[in-house]
Coordinates of C-alpha atoms in Angstrom, one line a residue:
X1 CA 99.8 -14.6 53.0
X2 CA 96.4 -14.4 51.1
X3 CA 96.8 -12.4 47.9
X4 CA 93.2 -12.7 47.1
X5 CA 90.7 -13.9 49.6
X6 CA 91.2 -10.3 51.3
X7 CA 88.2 -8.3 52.9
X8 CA 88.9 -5.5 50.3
X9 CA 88.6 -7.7 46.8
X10 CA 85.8 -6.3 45.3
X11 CA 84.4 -8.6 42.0
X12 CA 84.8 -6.7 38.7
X13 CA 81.6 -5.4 37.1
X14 CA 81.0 -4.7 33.6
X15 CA 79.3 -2.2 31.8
X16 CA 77.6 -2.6 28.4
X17 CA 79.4 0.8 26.7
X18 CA 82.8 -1.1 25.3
X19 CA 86.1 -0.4 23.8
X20 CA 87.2 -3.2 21.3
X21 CA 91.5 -2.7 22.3
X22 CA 91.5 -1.0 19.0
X23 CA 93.4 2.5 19.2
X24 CA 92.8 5.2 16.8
X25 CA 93.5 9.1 16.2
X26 CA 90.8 11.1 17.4
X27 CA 89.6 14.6 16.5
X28 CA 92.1 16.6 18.5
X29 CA 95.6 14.8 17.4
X30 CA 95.8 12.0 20.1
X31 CA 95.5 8.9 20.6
X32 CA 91.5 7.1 21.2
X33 CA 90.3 4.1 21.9
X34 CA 87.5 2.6 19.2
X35 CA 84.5 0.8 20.4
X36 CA 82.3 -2.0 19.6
X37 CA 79.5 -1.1 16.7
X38 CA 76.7 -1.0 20.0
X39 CA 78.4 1.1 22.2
X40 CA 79.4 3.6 19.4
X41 CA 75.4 3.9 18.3
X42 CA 74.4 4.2 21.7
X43 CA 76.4 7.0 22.0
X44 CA 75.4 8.6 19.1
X45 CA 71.9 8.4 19.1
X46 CA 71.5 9.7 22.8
X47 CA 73.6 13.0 22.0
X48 CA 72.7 13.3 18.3
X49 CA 70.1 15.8 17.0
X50 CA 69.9 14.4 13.4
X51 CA 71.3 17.1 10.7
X52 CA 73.1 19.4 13.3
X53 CA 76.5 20.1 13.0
X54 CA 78.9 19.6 15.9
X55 CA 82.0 21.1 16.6
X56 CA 83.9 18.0 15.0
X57 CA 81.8 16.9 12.7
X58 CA 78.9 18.5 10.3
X59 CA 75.6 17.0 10.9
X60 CA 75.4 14.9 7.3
X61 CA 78.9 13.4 8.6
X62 CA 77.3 11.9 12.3
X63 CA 74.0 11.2 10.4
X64 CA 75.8 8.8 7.9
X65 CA 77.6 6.8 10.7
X66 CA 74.2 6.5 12.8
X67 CA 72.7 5.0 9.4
X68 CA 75.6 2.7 8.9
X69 CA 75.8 1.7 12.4
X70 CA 72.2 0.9 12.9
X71 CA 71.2 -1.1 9.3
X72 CA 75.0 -3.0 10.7
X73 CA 73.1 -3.7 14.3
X74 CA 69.8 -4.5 12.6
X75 CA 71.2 -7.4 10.4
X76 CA 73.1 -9.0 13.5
X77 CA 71.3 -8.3 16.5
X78 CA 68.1 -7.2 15.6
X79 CA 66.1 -7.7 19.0
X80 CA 69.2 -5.4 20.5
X81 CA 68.4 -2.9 18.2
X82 CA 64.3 -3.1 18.5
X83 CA 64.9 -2.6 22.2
X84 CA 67.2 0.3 21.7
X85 CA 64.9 2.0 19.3
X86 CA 61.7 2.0 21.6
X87 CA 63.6 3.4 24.7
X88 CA 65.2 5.6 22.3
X89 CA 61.9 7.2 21.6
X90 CA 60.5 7.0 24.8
X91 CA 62.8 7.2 28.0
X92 CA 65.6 8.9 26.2
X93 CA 62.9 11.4 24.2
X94 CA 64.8 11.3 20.9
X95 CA 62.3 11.3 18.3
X96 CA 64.0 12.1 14.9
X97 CA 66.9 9.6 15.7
X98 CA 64.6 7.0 16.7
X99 CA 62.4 7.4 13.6
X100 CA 65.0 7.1 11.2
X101 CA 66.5 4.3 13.2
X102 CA 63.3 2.4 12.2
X103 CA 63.6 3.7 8.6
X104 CA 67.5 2.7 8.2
X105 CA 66.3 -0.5 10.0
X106 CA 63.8 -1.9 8.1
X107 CA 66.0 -0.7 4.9
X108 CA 68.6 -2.8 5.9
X109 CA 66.6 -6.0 6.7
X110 CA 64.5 -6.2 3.2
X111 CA 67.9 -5.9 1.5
X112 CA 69.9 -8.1 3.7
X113 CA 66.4 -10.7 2.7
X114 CA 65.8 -11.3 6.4
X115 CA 62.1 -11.1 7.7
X116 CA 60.2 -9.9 10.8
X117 CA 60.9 -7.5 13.5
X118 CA 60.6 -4.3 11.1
X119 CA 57.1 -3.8 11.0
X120 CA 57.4 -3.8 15.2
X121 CA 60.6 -1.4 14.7
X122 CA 58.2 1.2 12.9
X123 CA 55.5 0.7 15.2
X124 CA 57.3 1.3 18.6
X125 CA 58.8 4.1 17.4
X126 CA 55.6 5.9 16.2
X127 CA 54.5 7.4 19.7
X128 CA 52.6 11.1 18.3
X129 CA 50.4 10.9 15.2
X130 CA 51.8 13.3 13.2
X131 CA 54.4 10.8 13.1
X132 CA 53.3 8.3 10.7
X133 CA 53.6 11.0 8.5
X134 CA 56.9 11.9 9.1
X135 CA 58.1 8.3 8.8
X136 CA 56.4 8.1 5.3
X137 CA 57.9 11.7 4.3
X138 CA 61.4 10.3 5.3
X139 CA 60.7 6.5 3.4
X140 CA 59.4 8.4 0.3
X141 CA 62.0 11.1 0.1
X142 CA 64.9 8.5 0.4
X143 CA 63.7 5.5 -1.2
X144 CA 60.8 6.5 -3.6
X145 CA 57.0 6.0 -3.1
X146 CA 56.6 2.1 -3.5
X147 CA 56.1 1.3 0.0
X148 CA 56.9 -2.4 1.2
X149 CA 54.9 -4.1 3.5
X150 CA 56.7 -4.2 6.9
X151 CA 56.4 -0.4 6.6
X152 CA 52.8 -0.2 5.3
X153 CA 52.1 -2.4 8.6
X154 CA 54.0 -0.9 10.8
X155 CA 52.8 2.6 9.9
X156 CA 49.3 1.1 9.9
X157 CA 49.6 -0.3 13.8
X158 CA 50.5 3.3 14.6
X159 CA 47.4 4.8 13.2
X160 CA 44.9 2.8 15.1
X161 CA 47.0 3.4 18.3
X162 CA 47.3 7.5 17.2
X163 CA 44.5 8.6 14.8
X164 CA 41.9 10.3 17.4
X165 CA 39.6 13.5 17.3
X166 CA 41.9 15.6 18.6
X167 CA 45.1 14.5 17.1
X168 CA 43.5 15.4 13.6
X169 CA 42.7 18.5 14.7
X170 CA 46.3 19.1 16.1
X171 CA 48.4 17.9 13.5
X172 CA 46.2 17.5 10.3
X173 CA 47.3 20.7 8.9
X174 CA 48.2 22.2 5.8
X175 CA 51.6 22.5 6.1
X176 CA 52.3 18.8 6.0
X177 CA 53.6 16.7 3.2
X178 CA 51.3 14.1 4.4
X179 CA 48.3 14.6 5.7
X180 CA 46.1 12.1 7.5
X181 CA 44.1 11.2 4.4
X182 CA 47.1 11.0 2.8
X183 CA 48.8 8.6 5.2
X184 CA 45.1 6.3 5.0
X185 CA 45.5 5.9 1.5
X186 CA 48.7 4.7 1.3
X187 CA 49.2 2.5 4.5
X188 CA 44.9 1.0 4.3
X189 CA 44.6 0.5 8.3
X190 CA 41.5 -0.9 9.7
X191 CA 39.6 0.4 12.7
X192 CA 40.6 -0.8 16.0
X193 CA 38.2 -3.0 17.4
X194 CA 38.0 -1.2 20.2
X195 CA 37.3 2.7 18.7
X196 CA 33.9 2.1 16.9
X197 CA 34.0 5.7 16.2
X198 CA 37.8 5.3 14.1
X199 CA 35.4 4.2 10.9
X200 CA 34.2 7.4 10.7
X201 CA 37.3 9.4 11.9
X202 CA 39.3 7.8 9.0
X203 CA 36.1 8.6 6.0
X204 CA 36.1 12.3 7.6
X205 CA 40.0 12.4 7.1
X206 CA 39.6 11.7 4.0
X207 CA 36.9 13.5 2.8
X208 CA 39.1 16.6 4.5
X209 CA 41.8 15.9 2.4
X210 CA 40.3 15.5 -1.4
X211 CA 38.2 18.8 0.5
X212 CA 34.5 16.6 -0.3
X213 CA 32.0 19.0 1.4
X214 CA 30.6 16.0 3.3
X215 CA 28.7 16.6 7.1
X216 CA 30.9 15.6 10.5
X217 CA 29.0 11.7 11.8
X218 CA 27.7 12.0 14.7
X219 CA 30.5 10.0 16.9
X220 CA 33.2 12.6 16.3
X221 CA 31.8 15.2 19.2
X222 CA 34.8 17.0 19.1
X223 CA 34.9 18.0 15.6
X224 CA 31.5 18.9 15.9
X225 CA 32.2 21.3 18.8
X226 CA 34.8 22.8 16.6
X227 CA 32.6 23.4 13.4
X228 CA 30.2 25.4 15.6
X229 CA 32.9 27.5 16.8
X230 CA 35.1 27.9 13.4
X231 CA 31.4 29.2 12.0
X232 CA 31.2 32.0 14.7
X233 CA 31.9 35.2 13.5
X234 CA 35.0 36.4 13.8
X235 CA 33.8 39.6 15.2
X236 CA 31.5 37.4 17.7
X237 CA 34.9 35.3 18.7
X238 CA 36.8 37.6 21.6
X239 CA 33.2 38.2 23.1
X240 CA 32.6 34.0 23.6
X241 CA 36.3 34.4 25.6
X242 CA 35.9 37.7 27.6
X243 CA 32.0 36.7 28.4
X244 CA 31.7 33.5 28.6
X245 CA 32.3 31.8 32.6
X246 CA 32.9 28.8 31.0
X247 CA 35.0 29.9 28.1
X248 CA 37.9 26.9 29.2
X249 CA 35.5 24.1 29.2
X250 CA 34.2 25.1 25.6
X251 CA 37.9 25.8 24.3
X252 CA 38.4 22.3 25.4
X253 CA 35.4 20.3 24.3
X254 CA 36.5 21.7 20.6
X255 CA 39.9 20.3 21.1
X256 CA 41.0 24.0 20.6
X257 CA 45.0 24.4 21.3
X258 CA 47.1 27.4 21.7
X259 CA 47.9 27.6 18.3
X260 CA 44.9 27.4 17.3
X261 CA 43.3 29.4 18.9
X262 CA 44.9 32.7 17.8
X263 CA 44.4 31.5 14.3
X264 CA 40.7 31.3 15.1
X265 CA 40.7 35.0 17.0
X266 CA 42.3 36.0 13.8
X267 CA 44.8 38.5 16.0
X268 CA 47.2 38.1 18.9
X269 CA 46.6 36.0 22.6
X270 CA 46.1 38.4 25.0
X271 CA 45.8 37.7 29.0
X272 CA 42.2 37.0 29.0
X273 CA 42.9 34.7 25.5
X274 CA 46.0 32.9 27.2
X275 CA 43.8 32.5 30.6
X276 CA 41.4 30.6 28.3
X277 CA 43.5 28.5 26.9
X278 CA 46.1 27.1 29.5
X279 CA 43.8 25.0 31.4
X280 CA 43.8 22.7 28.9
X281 CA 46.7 23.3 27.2
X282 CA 49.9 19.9 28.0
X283 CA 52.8 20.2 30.1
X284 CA 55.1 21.3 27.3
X285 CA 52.9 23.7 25.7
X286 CA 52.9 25.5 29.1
X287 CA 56.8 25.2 29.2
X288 CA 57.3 26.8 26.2
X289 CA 54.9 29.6 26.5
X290 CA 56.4 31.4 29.8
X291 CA 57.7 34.2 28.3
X292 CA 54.1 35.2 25.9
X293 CA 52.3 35.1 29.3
X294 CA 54.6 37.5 31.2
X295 CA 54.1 39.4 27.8
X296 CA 50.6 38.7 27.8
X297 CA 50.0 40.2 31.2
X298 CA 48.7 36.7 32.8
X299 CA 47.4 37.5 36.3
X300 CA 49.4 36.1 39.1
X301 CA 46.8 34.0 40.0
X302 CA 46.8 31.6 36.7
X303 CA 50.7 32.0 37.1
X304 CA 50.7 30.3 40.1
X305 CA 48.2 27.4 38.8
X306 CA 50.8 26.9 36.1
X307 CA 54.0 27.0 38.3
X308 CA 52.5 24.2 40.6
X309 CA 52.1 22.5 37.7
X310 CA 55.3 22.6 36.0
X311 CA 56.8 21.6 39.4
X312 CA 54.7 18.7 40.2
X313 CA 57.0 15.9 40.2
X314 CA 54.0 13.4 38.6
X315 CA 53.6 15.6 35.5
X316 CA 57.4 16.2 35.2
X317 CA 57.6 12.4 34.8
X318 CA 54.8 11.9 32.4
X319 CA 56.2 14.8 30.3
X320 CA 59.2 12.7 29.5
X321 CA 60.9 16.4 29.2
X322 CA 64.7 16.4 28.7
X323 CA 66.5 17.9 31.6
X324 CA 68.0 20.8 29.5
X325 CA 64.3 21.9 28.7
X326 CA 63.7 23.5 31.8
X327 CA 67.0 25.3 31.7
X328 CA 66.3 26.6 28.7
X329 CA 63.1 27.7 29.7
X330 CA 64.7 29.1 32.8
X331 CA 66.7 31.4 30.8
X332 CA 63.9 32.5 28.2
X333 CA 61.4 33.3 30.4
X334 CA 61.8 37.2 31.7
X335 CA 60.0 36.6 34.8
X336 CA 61.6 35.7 38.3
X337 CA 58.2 34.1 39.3
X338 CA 59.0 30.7 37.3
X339 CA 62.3 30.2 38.6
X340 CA 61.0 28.4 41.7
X341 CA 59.2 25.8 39.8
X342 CA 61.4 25.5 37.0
X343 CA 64.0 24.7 39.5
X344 CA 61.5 22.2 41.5
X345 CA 60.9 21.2 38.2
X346 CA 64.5 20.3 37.0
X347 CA 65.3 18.9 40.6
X348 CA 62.6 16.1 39.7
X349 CA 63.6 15.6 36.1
X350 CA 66.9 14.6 38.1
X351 CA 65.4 12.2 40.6
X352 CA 67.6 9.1 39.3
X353 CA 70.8 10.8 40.5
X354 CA 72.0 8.2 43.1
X355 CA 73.3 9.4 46.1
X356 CA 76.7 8.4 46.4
X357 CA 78.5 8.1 49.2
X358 CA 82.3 8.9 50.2
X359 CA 84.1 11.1 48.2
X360 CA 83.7 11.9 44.4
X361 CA 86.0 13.8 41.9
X362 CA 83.8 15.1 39.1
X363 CA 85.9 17.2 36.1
X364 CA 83.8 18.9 33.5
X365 CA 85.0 19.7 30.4
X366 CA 84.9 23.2 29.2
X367 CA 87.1 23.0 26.5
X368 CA 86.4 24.8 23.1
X369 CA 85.1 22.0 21.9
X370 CA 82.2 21.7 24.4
X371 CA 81.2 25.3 22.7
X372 CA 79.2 23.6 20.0
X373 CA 75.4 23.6 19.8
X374 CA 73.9 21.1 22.1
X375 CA 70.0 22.5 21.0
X376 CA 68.5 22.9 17.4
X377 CA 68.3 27.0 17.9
X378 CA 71.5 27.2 19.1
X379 CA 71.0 28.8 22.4
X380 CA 72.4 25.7 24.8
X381 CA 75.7 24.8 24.1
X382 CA 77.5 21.2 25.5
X383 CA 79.2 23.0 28.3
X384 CA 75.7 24.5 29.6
X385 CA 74.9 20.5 29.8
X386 CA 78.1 19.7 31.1
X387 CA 77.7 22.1 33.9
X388 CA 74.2 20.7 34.6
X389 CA 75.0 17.8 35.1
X390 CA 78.2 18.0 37.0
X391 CA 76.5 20.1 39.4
X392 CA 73.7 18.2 39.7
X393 CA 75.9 15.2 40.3
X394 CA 78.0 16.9 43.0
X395 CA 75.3 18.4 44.9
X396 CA 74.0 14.7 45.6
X397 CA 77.1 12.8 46.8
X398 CA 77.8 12.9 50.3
X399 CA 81.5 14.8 49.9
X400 CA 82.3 16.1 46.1
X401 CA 85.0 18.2 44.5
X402 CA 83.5 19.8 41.1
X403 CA 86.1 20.9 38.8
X404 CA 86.0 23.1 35.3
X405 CA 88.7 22.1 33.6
X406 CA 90.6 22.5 30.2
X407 CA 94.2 22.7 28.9
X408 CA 96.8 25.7 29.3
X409 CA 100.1 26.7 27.7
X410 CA 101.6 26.2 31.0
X411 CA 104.0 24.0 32.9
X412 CA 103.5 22.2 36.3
X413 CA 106.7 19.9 37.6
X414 CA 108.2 20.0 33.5
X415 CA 105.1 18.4 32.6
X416 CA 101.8 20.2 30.6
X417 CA 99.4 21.6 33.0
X418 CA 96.1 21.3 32.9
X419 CA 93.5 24.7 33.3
X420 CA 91.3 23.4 36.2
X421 CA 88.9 26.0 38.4
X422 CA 86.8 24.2 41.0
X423 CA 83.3 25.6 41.8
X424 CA 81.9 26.2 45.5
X425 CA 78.8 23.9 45.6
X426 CA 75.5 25.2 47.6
X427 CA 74.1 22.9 49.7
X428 CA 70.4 23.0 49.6
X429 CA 70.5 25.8 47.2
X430 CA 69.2 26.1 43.6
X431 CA 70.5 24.1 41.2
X432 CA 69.7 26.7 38.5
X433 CA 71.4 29.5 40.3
X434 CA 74.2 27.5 40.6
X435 CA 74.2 26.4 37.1
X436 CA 73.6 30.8 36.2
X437 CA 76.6 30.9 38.5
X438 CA 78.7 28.8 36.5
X439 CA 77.7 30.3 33.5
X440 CA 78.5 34.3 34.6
X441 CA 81.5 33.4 37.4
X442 CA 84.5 32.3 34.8
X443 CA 83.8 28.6 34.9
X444 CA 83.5 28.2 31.0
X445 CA 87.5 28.2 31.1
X446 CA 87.5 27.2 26.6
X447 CA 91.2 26.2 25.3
X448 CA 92.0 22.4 24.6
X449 CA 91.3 19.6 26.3
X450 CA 93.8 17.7 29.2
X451 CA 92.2 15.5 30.7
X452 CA 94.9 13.2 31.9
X453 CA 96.8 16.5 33.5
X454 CA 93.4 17.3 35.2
X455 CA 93.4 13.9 36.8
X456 CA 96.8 14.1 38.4
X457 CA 96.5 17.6 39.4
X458 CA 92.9 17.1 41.0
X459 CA 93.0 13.7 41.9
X460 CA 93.3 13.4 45.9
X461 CA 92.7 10.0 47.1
X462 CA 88.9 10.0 45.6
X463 CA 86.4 7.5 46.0
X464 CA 85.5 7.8 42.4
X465 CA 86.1 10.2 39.2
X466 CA 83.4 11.0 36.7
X467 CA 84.5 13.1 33.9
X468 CA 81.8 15.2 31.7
X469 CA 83.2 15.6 28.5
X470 CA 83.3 14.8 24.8
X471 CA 86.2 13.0 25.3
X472 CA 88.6 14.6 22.5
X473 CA 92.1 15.5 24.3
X474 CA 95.4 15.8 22.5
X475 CA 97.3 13.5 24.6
X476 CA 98.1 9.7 24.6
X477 CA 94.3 8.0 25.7
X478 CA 97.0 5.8 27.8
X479 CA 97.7 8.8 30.0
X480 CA 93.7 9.2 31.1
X481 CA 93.2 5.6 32.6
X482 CA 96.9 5.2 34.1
X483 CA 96.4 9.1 36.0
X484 CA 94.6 7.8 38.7
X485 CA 95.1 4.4 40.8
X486 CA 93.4 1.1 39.0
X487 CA 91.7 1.1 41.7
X488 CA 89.6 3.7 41.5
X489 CA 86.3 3.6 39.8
X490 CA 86.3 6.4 36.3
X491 CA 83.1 6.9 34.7
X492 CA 83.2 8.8 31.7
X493 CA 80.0 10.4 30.5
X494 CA 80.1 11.1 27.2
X495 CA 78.2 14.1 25.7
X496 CA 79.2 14.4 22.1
X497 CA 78.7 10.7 20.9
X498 CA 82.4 11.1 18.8
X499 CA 84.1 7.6 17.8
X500 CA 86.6 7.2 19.5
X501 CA 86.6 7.5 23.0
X502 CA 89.8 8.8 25.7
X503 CA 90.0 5.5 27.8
X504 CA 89.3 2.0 27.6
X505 CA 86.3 1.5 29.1
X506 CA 83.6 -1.9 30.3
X507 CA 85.6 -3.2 32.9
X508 CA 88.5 -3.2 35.4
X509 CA 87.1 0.3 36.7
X510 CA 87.1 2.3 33.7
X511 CA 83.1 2.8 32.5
X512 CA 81.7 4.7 29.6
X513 CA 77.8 6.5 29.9
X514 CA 76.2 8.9 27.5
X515 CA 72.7 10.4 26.8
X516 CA 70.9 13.7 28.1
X517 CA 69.3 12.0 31.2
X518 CA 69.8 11.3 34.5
X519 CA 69.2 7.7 33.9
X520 CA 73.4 6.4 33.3
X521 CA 74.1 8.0 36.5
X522 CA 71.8 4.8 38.0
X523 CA 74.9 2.2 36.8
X524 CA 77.0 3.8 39.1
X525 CA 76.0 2.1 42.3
X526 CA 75.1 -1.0 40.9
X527 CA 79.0 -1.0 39.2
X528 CA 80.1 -0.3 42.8
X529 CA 78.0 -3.2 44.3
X530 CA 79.7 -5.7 41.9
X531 CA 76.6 -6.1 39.7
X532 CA 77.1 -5.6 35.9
X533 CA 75.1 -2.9 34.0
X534 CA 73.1 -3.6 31.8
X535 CA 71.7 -1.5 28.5
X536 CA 69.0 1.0 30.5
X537 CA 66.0 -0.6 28.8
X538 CA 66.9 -4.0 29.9
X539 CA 68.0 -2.5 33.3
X540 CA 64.9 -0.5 34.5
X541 CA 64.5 -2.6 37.6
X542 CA 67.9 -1.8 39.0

């Protein structure tokens, strides 16, 4: 009798998110399984906002184990942890973890006396040019003003790329520690070759910032166009908006933004103002500004241009905005006449969701613990992502059961029960309805967490399980991977970014994800095929 050569062996596939065979306690009581020092970063960095407090752990708490855990990568691996900190910053969108990343990083390497790969760690991190000054305002503030040189050039490559026209007039501002001329002093950059105009950019910064009275050259257009406007009366100002046909095209040959713009009106944006400025105004801008146009009075017309927008699936893409943006946009905006492209919008920020076939259990946590914060203002909690996601994920595999579950003082066949409430999936309908669905129908269920109990009571001969959660039950981690058949693929996706994690995971079946993307959901087929997954920056092909 064969025992291996059968037609349903499958090869085992790996995945790069590891347990060491390590066991620990977690937060809850019971019993987790630790990780490798890569696979806990990861984690942490793509669900860590840096200095916010979880429901766990108090921000100063995660941001000392992301420092200790990246200046530990950056010594041993350091082209690992280059890659990790550019698709940190870009694909992922995490720009304050990413930026001290390259801080911690560099740190770590000058004391450790090992050379190279810093100055390329600052420089692929830097990506929006008030962010060279950030980087120096972090350096200073934790390790004085004597600047080494891996930082001086790293921070220098990022101003040629950054330092433009309209980025000085954008983020050059008062209000910042470092200004641009501040930034040229200490960092010296030359001129790109290319940007003959950059000479002159970099002597007008600075005369801006020791305030030298000295005229605009000639090869800076743009801040030309603005003097003229700034010296229009400010009684003369509204008129150029209201009367002027081509009061857009102006706006935007002065490099004029929102934000400036009602400081230059000297008094609030009105419809006509707003109508102005959203032609030229970028994809997030727009985002965040849905509720002061309804409030505004914007005509339906220019509401419309900015809808087809927003759900254009090319700009979606370039934005690089987090899937949760355009829920949260979703629920701040007061008008119903976003919600179609919002939802168009979050559809396409989704795209990577694979399309899985046969039939998939997926459990979302929505234990008390997934009630923490999961945005800086506080109005998004884990369990709205949770939902999200595991919607999202149902509505594209072929068959799917998506559960709500928790823990309850309860007792099913003398063994603990698990709380579990499965939601009606709409085919074909909203996903933001059915995420508003969620949140108003009872499926934020709070309590403790069971997963293991969840498993066995919703587990019915499933192609696959993936569990949404932050992985801190109070039972044996044991339990978890042993509740369903070894067979059976488990992918964890892990929103919290805690240490220890509720099953082993890497192999034999049992996988671990994280981040606020769609992109982990992408290992899924490629696990199933056999293939190993790979980190997602050196697995973009797949």
């Amino acid at each position: 009798m064969s025992r291996f050569n059968q037609r349903s062996a499958r090869p085992v596939a790996h995945s790069p998110v590891t347990t060491t065979g390590e066991r620990t306690t977690n937060h809850q009581g019971g019993t987790g399984y630790l990780r490798d020092s890569k696979s806990e970063l990861f984690l942490l960095a793509v669900s860590n906002f840096v200095g916010t407090d979880t429901f766990y752990e108090t921000g100063g708490q995660r941001d000392d184990r992301y420092t200790q855990l990246i200046r530990q990568t950056a010594v041993i691996d350091p082209d690992w942890c280059i890659g990790f900190l550019r698709w940190l910053r870009s694909d992922a969108n995490m720009r304050t973890a990413s930026l001290v990343g390259a801080a911690e990083f560099t740190k770590a390497r000058l004391e450790a006396s090992v050379s190279g790969y810093s100055r390329q760690a600052i420089d692929s991190v830097l990506q929006r040019a008030d962010e060279p000054g950030e980087f120096l305002g972090y350096w200073t503030s934790k390790y004085g003003r004597k600047l080494p040189k891996p930082v001086k050039r790293g921070v220098a490559d990022a101003v040629q790329r950054l330092y433009t026209e309209r980025s000085l007039l954008k983020y050059d501002t008062d209000s910042k520690g470092y200004r641009f001329g501040d930034v040229l002093n200490l960092v010296h950059p030359s001129p790109a070759d290319d940007k003959r105009w950059q000479g002159d950019l970099f002597k007008h910064a600075l005369d801006r910032r020791m305030k030298r009275d000295e005229a605009i050259p000639d090869r800076l257009p743009l801040l030309l166009a603005r003097q003229r406007l700034m010296a229009l009366p400010v009684q003369d100002r509204r008129q150029l908006i209201t009367e002027n046909v081509d009061a857009s095209g102006e706006l935007a040959r002065a490099g004029m933004t929102w934000e400036a713009l009602a400081g230059w009106l000297q008094g609030p944006l009105d419809a006509v103002a707003w109508e102005a400025a959203i032609p030229s105004m970028g994809y997030m801008a727009l985002l965040r500004n849905l509720r002061n146009f309804d409030e505004a009075g914007v005509s339906d017309e220019v509401a419309d241009t900015v809808a087809r927008k927003l759900a254009d699936p090319e700009h979606v893409a370039k934005s690089r905005q987090l899937p949760m943006r355009f829920y949260s946009a979703f629920n701040a905006a007061p008008s119903l006449r976003w919600g179609h492209a919002l939802d168009k919008a979050l559809t396409a920020s989704l795209a990577n969701i694979p399309q899985l076939g046969g039939r998939t259990l997926v459990l979302v946590d929505t234990s008390s613990s997934m009630d923490a914060p999961f945005s800086r203002d506080g109005t998004l909690m884990r369990w709205d992502a949770a939902a999200l996601f595991g919607i999202a994920l149902g509505a594209r595999c072929a068959q799917a059961d998506v559960v709500s579950f928790s823990s309850a003082r309860y007792y099913m066949n003398d063994r603990p029960g698990a709380k579990t409430k499965t939601f009606p999936l709409t085919r074909g309908g909203s996903l933001l309805g059915d995420v508003r669905k969620w949140k108003e129908g009872g499926w934020f269920l709070g309590g403790g967490t069971d997963t293991a109990a969840a498993l066995r009571q919703e587990f019915k001969g499933h192609d696959r399980v993936v569990i949404v959660t932050d992985e801190q039950a109070s039972h044996d981690g044991r339990e978890v991977t042993e509740a369903i058949p070894s067979a059976t693929p488990m992918y964890t996706w892990n929103l919290a970014g805690y240490q220890a994690g509720h099953a082993p995971s890497g192999s034999a079946n049992r996988h671990t994800f994280g981040g606020l993307t769609d992109q982990a959901f992408r290992m899924i087929p490629l696990l199933e095929s056999g293939r190993d997954a790979t980190w997602p920056w050196e697995n973009k092909a797949a």
